[in-house]
Coordinates of C-alpha atoms in Angstrom, one line a residue:
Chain A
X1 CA 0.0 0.0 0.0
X2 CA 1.4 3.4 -1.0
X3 CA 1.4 5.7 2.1
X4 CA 1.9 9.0 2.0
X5 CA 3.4 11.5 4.2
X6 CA 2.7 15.1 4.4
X7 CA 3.6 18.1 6.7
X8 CA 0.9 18.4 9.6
X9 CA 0.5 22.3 9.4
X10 CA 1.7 25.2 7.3
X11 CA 1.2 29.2 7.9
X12 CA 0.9 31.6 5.1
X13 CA 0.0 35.3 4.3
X14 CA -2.5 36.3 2.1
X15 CA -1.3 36.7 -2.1
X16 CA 1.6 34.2 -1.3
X17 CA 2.3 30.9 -3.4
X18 CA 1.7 28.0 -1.0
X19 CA 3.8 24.5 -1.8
X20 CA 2.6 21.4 0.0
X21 CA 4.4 18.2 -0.5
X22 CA 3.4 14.6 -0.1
X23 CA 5.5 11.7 -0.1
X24 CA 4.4 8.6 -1.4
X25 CA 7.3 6.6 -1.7
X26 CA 5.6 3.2 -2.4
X27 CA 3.5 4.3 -4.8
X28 CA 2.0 2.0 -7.5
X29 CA 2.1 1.8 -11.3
X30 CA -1.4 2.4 -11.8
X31 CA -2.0 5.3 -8.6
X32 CA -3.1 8.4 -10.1
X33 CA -2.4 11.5 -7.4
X34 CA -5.7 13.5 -6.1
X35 CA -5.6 16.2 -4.0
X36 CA -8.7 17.3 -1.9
X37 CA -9.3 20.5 0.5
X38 CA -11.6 19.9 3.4
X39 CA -13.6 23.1 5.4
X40 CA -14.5 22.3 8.7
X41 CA -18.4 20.2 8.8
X42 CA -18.0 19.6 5.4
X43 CA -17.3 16.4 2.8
X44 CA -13.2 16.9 1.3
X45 CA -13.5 18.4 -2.4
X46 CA -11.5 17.4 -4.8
X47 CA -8.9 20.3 -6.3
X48 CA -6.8 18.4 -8.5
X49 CA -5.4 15.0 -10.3
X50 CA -2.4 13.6 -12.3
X51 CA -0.2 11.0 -13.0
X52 CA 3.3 12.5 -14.0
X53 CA 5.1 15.7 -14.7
X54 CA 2.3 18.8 -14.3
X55 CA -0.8 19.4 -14.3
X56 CA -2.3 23.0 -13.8
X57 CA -6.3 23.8 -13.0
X58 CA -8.3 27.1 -12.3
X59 CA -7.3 26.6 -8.9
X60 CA -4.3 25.3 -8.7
X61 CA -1.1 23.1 -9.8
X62 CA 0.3 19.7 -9.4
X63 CA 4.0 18.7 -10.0
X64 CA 4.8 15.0 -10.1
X65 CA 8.9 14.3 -10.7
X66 CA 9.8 11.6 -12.8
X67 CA 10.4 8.9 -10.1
X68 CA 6.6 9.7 -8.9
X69 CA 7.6 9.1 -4.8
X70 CA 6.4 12.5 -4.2
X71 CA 3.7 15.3 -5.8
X72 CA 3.8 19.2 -4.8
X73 CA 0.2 21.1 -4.4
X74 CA 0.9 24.4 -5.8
X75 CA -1.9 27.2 -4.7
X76 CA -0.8 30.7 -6.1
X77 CA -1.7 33.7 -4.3
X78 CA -3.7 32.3 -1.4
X79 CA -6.4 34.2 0.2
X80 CA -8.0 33.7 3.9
X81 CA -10.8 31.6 2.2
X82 CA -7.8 29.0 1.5
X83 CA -7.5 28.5 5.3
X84 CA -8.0 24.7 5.4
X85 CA -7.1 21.0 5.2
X86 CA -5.6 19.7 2.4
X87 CA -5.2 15.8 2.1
X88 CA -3.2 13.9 -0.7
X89 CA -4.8 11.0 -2.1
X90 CA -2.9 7.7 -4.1
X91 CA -4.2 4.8 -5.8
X92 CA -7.7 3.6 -6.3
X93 CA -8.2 5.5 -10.0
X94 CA -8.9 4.2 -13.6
X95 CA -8.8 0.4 -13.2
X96 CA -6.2 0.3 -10.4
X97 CA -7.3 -2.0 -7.2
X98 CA -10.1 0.4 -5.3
X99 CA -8.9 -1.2 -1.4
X100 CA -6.0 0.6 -1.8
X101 CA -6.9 4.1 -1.6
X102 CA -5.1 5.9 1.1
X103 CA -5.3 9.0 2.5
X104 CA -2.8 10.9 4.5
X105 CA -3.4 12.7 7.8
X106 CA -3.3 16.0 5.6
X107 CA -1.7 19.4 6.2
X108 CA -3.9 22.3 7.8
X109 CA -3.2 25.5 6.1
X110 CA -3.6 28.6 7.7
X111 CA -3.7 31.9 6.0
X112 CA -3.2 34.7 8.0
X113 CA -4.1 38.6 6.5
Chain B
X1 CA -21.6 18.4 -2.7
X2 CA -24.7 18.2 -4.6
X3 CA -25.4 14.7 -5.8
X4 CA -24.2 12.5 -2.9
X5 CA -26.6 12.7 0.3
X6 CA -25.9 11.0 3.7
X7 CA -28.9 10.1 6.0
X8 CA -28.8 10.9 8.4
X9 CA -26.6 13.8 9.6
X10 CA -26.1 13.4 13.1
X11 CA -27.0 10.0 15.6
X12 CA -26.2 9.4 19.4
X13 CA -26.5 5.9 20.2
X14 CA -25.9 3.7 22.9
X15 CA -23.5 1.1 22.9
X16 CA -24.9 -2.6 21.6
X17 CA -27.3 -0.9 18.9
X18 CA -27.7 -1.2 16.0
X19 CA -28.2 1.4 12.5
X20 CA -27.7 1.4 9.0
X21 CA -26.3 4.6 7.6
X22 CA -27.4 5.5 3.7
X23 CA -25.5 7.1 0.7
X24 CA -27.7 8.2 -2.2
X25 CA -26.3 9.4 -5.1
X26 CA -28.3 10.6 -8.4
X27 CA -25.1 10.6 -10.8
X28 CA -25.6 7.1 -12.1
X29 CA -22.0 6.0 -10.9
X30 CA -20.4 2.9 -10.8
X31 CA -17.7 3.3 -7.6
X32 CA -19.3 4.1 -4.2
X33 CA -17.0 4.1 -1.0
X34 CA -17.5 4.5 2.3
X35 CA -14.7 6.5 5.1
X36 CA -14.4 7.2 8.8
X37 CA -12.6 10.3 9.9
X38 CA -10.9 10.3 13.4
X39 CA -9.3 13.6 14.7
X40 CA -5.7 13.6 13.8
X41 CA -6.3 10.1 11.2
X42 CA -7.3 11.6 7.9
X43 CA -9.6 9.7 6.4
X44 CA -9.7 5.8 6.5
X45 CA -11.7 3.2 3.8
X46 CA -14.3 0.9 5.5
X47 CA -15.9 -0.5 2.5
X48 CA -16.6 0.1 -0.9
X49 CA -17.8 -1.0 -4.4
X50 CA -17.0 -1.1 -7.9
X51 CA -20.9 -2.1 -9.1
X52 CA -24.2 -3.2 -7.8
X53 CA -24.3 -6.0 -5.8
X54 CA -20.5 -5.7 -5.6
X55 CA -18.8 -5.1 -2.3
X56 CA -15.3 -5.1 -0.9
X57 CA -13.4 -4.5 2.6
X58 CA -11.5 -1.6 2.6
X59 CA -8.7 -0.4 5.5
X60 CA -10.7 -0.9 8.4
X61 CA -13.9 -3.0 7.7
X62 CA -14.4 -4.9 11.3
X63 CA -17.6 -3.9 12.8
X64 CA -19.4 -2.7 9.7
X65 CA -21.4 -4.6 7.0
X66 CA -22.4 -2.4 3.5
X67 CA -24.7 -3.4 0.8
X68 CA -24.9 -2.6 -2.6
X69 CA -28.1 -3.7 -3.8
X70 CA -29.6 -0.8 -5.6
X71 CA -26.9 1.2 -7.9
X72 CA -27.3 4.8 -6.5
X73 CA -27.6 3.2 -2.5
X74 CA -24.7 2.2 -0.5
X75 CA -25.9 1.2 2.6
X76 CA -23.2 1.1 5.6
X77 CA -24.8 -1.1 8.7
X78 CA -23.2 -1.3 12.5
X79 CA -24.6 -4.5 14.2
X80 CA -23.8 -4.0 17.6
X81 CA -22.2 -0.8 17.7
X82 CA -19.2 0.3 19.9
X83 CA -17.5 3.7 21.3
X84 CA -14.5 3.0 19.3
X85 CA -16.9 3.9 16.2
X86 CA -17.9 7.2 17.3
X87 CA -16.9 9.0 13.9
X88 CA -17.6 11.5 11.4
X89 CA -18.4 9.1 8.4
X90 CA -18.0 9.7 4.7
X91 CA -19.5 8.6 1.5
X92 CA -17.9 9.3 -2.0
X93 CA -18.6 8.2 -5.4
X94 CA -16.7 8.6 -8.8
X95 CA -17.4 7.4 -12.6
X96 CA -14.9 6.0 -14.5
X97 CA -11.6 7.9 -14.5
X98 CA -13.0 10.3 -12.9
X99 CA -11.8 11.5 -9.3
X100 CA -13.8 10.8 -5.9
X101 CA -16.8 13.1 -4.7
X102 CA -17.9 12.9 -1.4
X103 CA -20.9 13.8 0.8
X104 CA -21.1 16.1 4.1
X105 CA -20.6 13.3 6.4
X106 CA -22.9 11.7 9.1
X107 CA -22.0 12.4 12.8
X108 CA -22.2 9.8 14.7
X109 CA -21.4 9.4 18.9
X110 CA -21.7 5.9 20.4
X111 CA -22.3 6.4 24.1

């Protein structure tokens, strides 16, 4: 089972580029990478996906090196509305074994004005 | 999180009961799961499935049963439930190659 490793909390200001990291060392041939942001009382939504190199969104970006043990969660120019916990997901997608989907403990981002 | 709903929200129960907690979704997918969220444990797999009447153990399936027998219903059941599952508990759902979405959660506190 790939699991991941991610920093517990981070601290940011408001219009900075926040870089989260997760390490999934064991992951799989098949994983795909999903990142989701959860707000307190509330289900995690999904922000982004890929499988290698980059991947960029509305939202946000996602860089995958070559030897795919770890992904980066790029959000540019945060605002206090960012202020939350972000969890990065492996395995599970397009035809891969669904048992081993596992989430890390996530990272709890705080923006601060 | 419009298309997946939890019923119910919130339940206290006492230890030994039993309850069945429901996942509805009206997105006609095939992939259903079902989490439990601990402070300070991310979320962990209990059970899921890849297509009605389909249904697999997850992470941490002891205690629960699920069933699959309707496509958009993913039923998760506690038979004699315990204060170790006093959770927040999640329901997702995904189509094919297509990433997770999940519900709001059901509250639940085993006393």
């Amino acid at each position: 089972l790939a699991k991941t490793t991610q920093p517990i909390s981070m601290d940011s200001y408001e219009g900075q580029e926040v870089n989260i990291t997760c390490s999934h060392n064991n992951i799989a041939t098949n994983d795909y990478i999903t990142w989701y942001q959860q707000f307190p009382s509330q289900g995690p939504r999904f922000i982004i996906q890929g499988y290698k190199t980059k991947v960029t969104n509305e939202v946000a970006s996602l860089f995958i090196p070559a030897d795919r043990k770890s992904s980066t969660l790029s959000l540019p120019r945060v605002s206090l509305s960012d202020t939350a916990v972000y969890y990065c997901l492996v395995g599970g997608n397009y035809g891969g074994s669904q048992g081993n989907l596992i989430f890390g403990k996530g990272t709890k981002l705080s923006v601060k004005p | 999180n419009a298309g997946v709903t939890q019923t119910p929200k919130f339940r206290v129960l006492k230890t030994g009961q039993s309850m069945t907690l429901l996942c509805a979704q009206d997105m006609n997918h095939e992939y259903m799961y079902w989490y439990r969220q601990d402070p300070g444990m991310g979320l962990r797999l209990i059970h899921y499935s890849v297509g009605e009447g389909t249904t697999a153990k997850g992470e941490v399936p002891d205690g629960y049963n699920v069933s699959r027998l309707k496509k958009q219903n993913f039923l998760l059941g506690l038979e004699s439930a315990a204060p170790s599952q006093t959770s927040v508990y999640f329901c997702a759902v995904r189509g094919v190659n297509q990433p997770q979405h999940f519900g709001d959660g059901t509250r639940l506190s085993i006393l």
